[in-house]
Amino acid sequence: MRLTKFSDLALRAVMRLAVCEEGDSPTTREVAEAVAVPYAHMAKVVSRLRQLGVVEARRGRGGGLDLTPFGRRASIGWLVRELEGEGDVVACEGDPPCPLRGACRLRGALRTAQQAFYATLDPLTVGDLVGPPTGPVLIGLSSRPD
């Protein structure tokens, strides 16, 4: 299974925000620069993370992004499910539909594998992802001068 680029960017953004010190609220542009992605892509990601209640965004002077308390304790499995959707790994009902769809064992096997993938991510939180050695690297990605 492969995550979409959107989910990858969302996970990178959440991880970057998780290592910010209290009072250090980077802007969407700063997060985009830190994880080396275009601002427009990151703005869409931040919008979705806000909808999910994972990120809080403040505008204007002194504004920026912060992980919400919910975002800090949310399951990575839950977050990826929300970002990716619960659809099948393969499109059996596409146009044209797969001729094997009525008697195929592959679809069920792939669904089981997908559930195992998410189950592996379910116990993890963003805090689990930013422990050493990852956290110090994320801190070093700051685009703000010291």
PDB file of C-alpha atoms in Angstrom:
ATOM      1  CA  MET A   1       0.000   0.000   0.000  1.00  0.00           C
ATOM      2  CA  ARG A   2       1.228   3.465  -0.823  1.00  0.00           C
ATOM      3  CA  LEU A   3       0.051   6.677   0.794  1.00  0.00           C
ATOM      4  CA  THR A   4      -0.977   9.628  -1.324  1.00  0.00           C
ATOM      5  CA  LYS A   5       1.341  12.612  -1.441  1.00  0.00           C
ATOM      6  CA  PHE A   6      -1.340  14.567   0.451  1.00  0.00           C
ATOM      7  CA  SER A   7      -1.203  12.145   3.405  1.00  0.00           C
ATOM      8  CA  ASP A   8       2.593  12.155   3.327  1.00  0.00           C
ATOM      9  CA  LEU A   9       2.639  15.964   3.529  1.00  0.00           C
ATOM     10  CA  ALA A  10       0.067  15.968   6.318  1.00  0.00           C
ATOM     11  CA  LEU A  11       2.123  13.549   8.395  1.00  0.00           C
ATOM     12  CA  ARG A  12       5.283  15.600   7.815  1.00  0.00           C
ATOM     13  CA  ALA A  13       3.472  18.790   8.839  1.00  0.00           C
ATOM     14  CA  VAL A  14       2.070  17.214  12.006  1.00  0.00           C
ATOM     15  CA  MET A  15       5.473  15.837  12.933  1.00  0.00           C
ATOM     16  CA  ARG A  16       7.112  19.229  12.363  1.00  0.00           C
ATOM     17  CA  LEU A  17       4.519  20.967  14.525  1.00  0.00           C
ATOM     18  CA  ALA A  18       4.919  18.340  17.247  1.00  0.00           C
ATOM     19  CA  VAL A  19       8.493  19.409  17.943  1.00  0.00           C
ATOM     20  CA  CYS A  20       7.789  23.142  18.157  1.00  0.00           C
ATOM     21  CA  GLU A  21       8.415  24.652  21.546  1.00  0.00           C
ATOM     22  CA  GLU A  22       5.659  26.422  23.443  1.00  0.00           C
ATOM     23  CA  GLY A  23       5.097  29.827  21.857  1.00  0.00           C
ATOM     24  CA  ASP A  24       6.850  28.874  18.615  1.00  0.00           C
ATOM     25  CA  SER A  25       4.014  28.702  16.097  1.00  0.00           C
ATOM     26  CA  PRO A  26       5.407  28.482  12.570  1.00  0.00           C
ATOM     27  CA  THR A  27       3.375  29.757   9.645  1.00  0.00           C
ATOM     28  CA  THR A  28       2.116  27.502   6.887  1.00  0.00           C
ATOM     29  CA  ARG A  29       4.849  28.922   4.648  1.00  0.00           C
ATOM     30  CA  GLU A  30       7.536  28.114   7.230  1.00  0.00           C
ATOM     31  CA  VAL A  31       6.303  24.539   7.615  1.00  0.00           C
ATOM     32  CA  ALA A  32       6.214  24.157   3.820  1.00  0.00           C
ATOM     33  CA  GLU A  33       9.786  25.425   3.550  1.00  0.00           C
ATOM     34  CA  ALA A  34      10.977  23.210   6.410  1.00  0.00           C
ATOM     35  CA  VAL A  35       9.631  20.038   4.786  1.00  0.00           C
ATOM     36  CA  ALA A  36      10.535  21.169   1.247  1.00  0.00           C
ATOM     37  CA  VAL A  37       7.104  21.341  -0.377  1.00  0.00           C
ATOM     38  CA  PRO A  38       5.267  24.083  -2.261  1.00  0.00           C
ATOM     39  CA  TYR A  39       3.282  26.507  -0.114  1.00  0.00           C
ATOM     40  CA  ALA A  40       0.055  25.892  -2.070  1.00  0.00           C
ATOM     41  CA  HIS A  41       0.199  22.159  -1.308  1.00  0.00           C
ATOM     42  CA  MET A  42       0.866  22.765   2.375  1.00  0.00           C
ATOM     43  CA  ALA A  43      -1.988  25.286   2.582  1.00  0.00           C
ATOM     44  CA  LYS A  44      -4.418  22.590   1.378  1.00  0.00           C
ATOM     45  CA  VAL A  45      -2.988  20.101   3.867  1.00  0.00           C
ATOM     46  CA  VAL A  46      -3.275  22.580   6.749  1.00  0.00           C
ATOM     47  CA  SER A  47      -6.872  23.305   5.776  1.00  0.00           C
ATOM     48  CA  ARG A  48      -7.750  19.601   5.997  1.00  0.00           C
ATOM     49  CA  LEU A  49      -5.874  19.162   9.280  1.00  0.00           C
ATOM     50  CA  ARG A  50      -7.852  22.097  10.686  1.00  0.00           C
ATOM     51  CA  GLN A  51     -11.124  20.463   9.589  1.00  0.00           C
ATOM     52  CA  LEU A  52     -10.089  17.309  11.416  1.00  0.00           C
ATOM     53  CA  GLY A  53      -9.301  19.275  14.585  1.00  0.00           C
ATOM     54  CA  VAL A  54      -5.629  18.283  14.517  1.00  0.00           C
ATOM     55  CA  VAL A  55      -4.171  21.739  13.843  1.00  0.00           C
ATOM     56  CA  GLU A  56      -5.111  25.201  15.032  1.00  0.00           C
ATOM     57  CA  ALA A  57      -4.254  28.135  12.770  1.00  0.00           C
ATOM     58  CA  ARG A  58      -4.179  31.786  13.783  1.00  0.00           C
ATOM     59  CA  ARG A  59      -3.903  34.614  11.293  1.00  0.00           C
ATOM     60  CA  GLY A  60      -2.188  37.949  11.530  1.00  0.00           C
ATOM     61  CA  ARG A  61       0.666  39.210  13.593  1.00  0.00           C
ATOM     62  CA  GLY A  62       1.646  36.580  16.123  1.00  0.00           C
ATOM     63  CA  GLY A  63      -0.295  33.954  14.198  1.00  0.00           C
ATOM     64  CA  GLY A  64       0.845  30.534  13.141  1.00  0.00           C
ATOM     65  CA  LEU A  65       0.117  26.857  13.448  1.00  0.00           C
ATOM     66  CA  ASP A  66      -0.084  24.642  16.515  1.00  0.00           C
ATOM     67  CA  LEU A  67      -1.085  21.057  17.092  1.00  0.00           C
ATOM     68  CA  THR A  68      -4.236  20.866  19.141  1.00  0.00           C
ATOM     69  CA  PRO A  69      -4.284  18.674  22.261  1.00  0.00           C
ATOM     70  CA  PHE A  70      -6.415  16.260  20.219  1.00  0.00           C
ATOM     71  CA  GLY A  71      -3.802  16.307  17.444  1.00  0.00           C
ATOM     72  CA  ARG A  72      -1.072  15.370  19.904  1.00  0.00           C
ATOM     73  CA  ARG A  73      -2.909  12.282  21.145  1.00  0.00           C
ATOM     74  CA  ALA A  74      -4.736  11.218  17.959  1.00  0.00           C
ATOM     75  CA  SER A  75      -3.930   7.841  16.489  1.00  0.00           C
ATOM     76  CA  ILE A  76      -1.787   7.920  13.367  1.00  0.00           C
ATOM     77  CA  GLY A  77      -3.959   5.083  12.040  1.00  0.00           C
ATOM     78  CA  TRP A  78      -7.063   7.248  12.501  1.00  0.00           C
ATOM     79  CA  LEU A  79      -5.380  10.219  10.830  1.00  0.00           C
ATOM     80  CA  VAL A  80      -4.240   8.203   7.807  1.00  0.00           C
ATOM     81  CA  ARG A  81      -7.725   6.666   7.456  1.00  0.00           C
ATOM     82  CA  GLU A  82      -9.240  10.157   7.485  1.00  0.00           C
ATOM     83  CA  LEU A  83      -6.759  11.432   4.928  1.00  0.00           C
ATOM     84  CA  GLU A  84      -6.814   8.395   2.646  1.00  0.00           C
ATOM     85  CA  GLY A  85     -10.417   7.301   3.000  1.00  0.00           C
ATOM     86  CA  GLU A  86     -11.579   3.763   3.607  1.00  0.00           C
ATOM     87  CA  GLY A  87     -11.803   2.744  -0.055  1.00  0.00           C
ATOM     88  CA  ASP A  88     -10.551  -0.515  -1.482  1.00  0.00           C
ATOM     89  CA  VAL A  89      -6.929  -0.842  -2.557  1.00  0.00           C
ATOM     90  CA  VAL A  90      -8.062  -1.881  -6.043  1.00  0.00           C
ATOM     91  CA  ALA A  91     -10.918  -0.489  -8.120  1.00  0.00           C
ATOM     92  CA  CYS A  92     -12.950  -3.601  -8.874  1.00  0.00           C
ATOM     93  CA  GLU A  93     -16.041  -1.581  -9.745  1.00  0.00           C
ATOM     94  CA  GLY A  94     -14.231   0.801 -12.108  1.00  0.00           C
ATOM     95  CA  ASP A  95     -15.163   1.478 -15.710  1.00  0.00           C
ATOM     96  CA  PRO A  96     -15.053  -1.108 -17.044  1.00  0.00           C
ATOM     97  CA  PRO A  97     -15.564  -3.250 -13.948  1.00  0.00           C
ATOM     98  CA  CYS A  98     -13.130  -6.077 -13.356  1.00  0.00           C
ATOM     99  CA  PRO A  99     -14.436  -9.303 -14.928  1.00  0.00           C
ATOM    100  CA  LEU A 100     -13.253 -11.259 -11.865  1.00  0.00           C
ATOM    101  CA  ARG A 101     -15.149  -9.189  -9.296  1.00  0.00           C
ATOM    102  CA  GLY A 102     -17.803 -11.852  -8.638  1.00  0.00           C
ATOM    103  CA  ALA A 103     -15.314 -14.624  -7.859  1.00  0.00           C
ATOM    104  CA  CYS A 104     -12.094 -12.846  -6.938  1.00  0.00           C
ATOM    105  CA  ARG A 105     -10.120 -13.692  -3.814  1.00  0.00           C
ATOM    106  CA  LEU A 106      -7.599 -10.898  -4.362  1.00  0.00           C
ATOM    107  CA  ARG A 107      -9.962  -8.117  -3.276  1.00  0.00           C
ATOM    108  CA  GLY A 108     -10.558  -9.736   0.130  1.00  0.00           C
ATOM    109  CA  ALA A 109      -6.857 -10.441   0.622  1.00  0.00           C
ATOM    110  CA  LEU A 110      -5.986  -6.827  -0.180  1.00  0.00           C
ATOM    111  CA  ARG A 111      -8.692  -5.552   2.176  1.00  0.00           C
ATOM    112  CA  THR A 112      -7.252  -7.728   4.960  1.00  0.00           C
ATOM    113  CA  ALA A 113      -3.760  -6.381   4.227  1.00  0.00           C
ATOM    114  CA  GLN A 114      -5.091  -2.807   4.291  1.00  0.00           C
ATOM    115  CA  GLN A 115      -6.739  -3.403   7.670  1.00  0.00           C
ATOM    116  CA  ALA A 116      -3.459  -4.837   9.004  1.00  0.00           C
ATOM    117  CA  PHE A 117      -1.627  -1.743   7.729  1.00  0.00           C
ATOM    118  CA  TYR A 118      -3.981   0.576   9.604  1.00  0.00           C
ATOM    119  CA  ALA A 119      -3.956  -1.651  12.696  1.00  0.00           C
ATOM    120  CA  THR A 120      -0.171  -1.272  12.834  1.00  0.00           C
ATOM    121  CA  LEU A 121      -0.554   2.526  12.844  1.00  0.00           C
ATOM    122  CA  ASP A 122      -3.464   2.630  15.322  1.00  0.00           C
ATOM    123  CA  PRO A 123      -1.428   2.527  18.561  1.00  0.00           C
ATOM    124  CA  LEU A 124       0.978   5.246  17.373  1.00  0.00           C
ATOM    125  CA  THR A 125       0.587   8.949  18.107  1.00  0.00           C
ATOM    126  CA  VAL A 126       2.565  11.851  16.722  1.00  0.00           C
ATOM    127  CA  GLY A 127       4.680  11.756  19.890  1.00  0.00           C
ATOM    128  CA  ASP A 128       5.788   8.241  19.005  1.00  0.00           C
ATOM    129  CA  LEU A 129       6.922   9.436  15.589  1.00  0.00           C
ATOM    130  CA  VAL A 130       9.022  12.365  16.776  1.00  0.00           C
ATOM    131  CA  GLY A 131      11.184  10.667  19.374  1.00  0.00           C
ATOM    132  CA  PRO A 132      14.944  10.467  18.776  1.00  0.00           C
ATOM    133  CA  PRO A 133      16.496  10.419  16.258  1.00  0.00           C
ATOM    134  CA  THR A 134      13.623  12.034  14.318  1.00  0.00           C
ATOM    135  CA  GLY A 135      12.779  14.910  16.672  1.00  0.00           C
ATOM    136  CA  PRO A 136      16.191  16.594  16.581  1.00  0.00           C
ATOM    137  CA  VAL A 137      16.222  16.393  12.771  1.00  0.00           C
ATOM    138  CA  LEU A 138      12.768  17.993  12.638  1.00  0.00           C
ATOM    139  CA  ILE A 139      13.888  20.767  14.967  1.00  0.00           C
ATOM    140  CA  GLY A 140      16.845  21.400  12.672  1.00  0.00           C
ATOM    141  CA  LEU A 141      14.488  21.938   9.717  1.00  0.00           C
ATOM    142  CA  SER A 142      13.344  25.269  11.130  1.00  0.00           C
ATOM    143  CA  SER A 143      13.444  28.027   8.566  1.00  0.00           C
ATOM    144  CA  ARG A 144      13.610  30.719  11.251  1.00  0.00           C
ATOM    145  CA  PRO A 145      17.044  32.173  12.031  1.00  0.00           C
ATOM    146  CA  ASP A 146      18.291  31.652  15.580  1.00  0.00           C
TER     147      ASP A 146
END
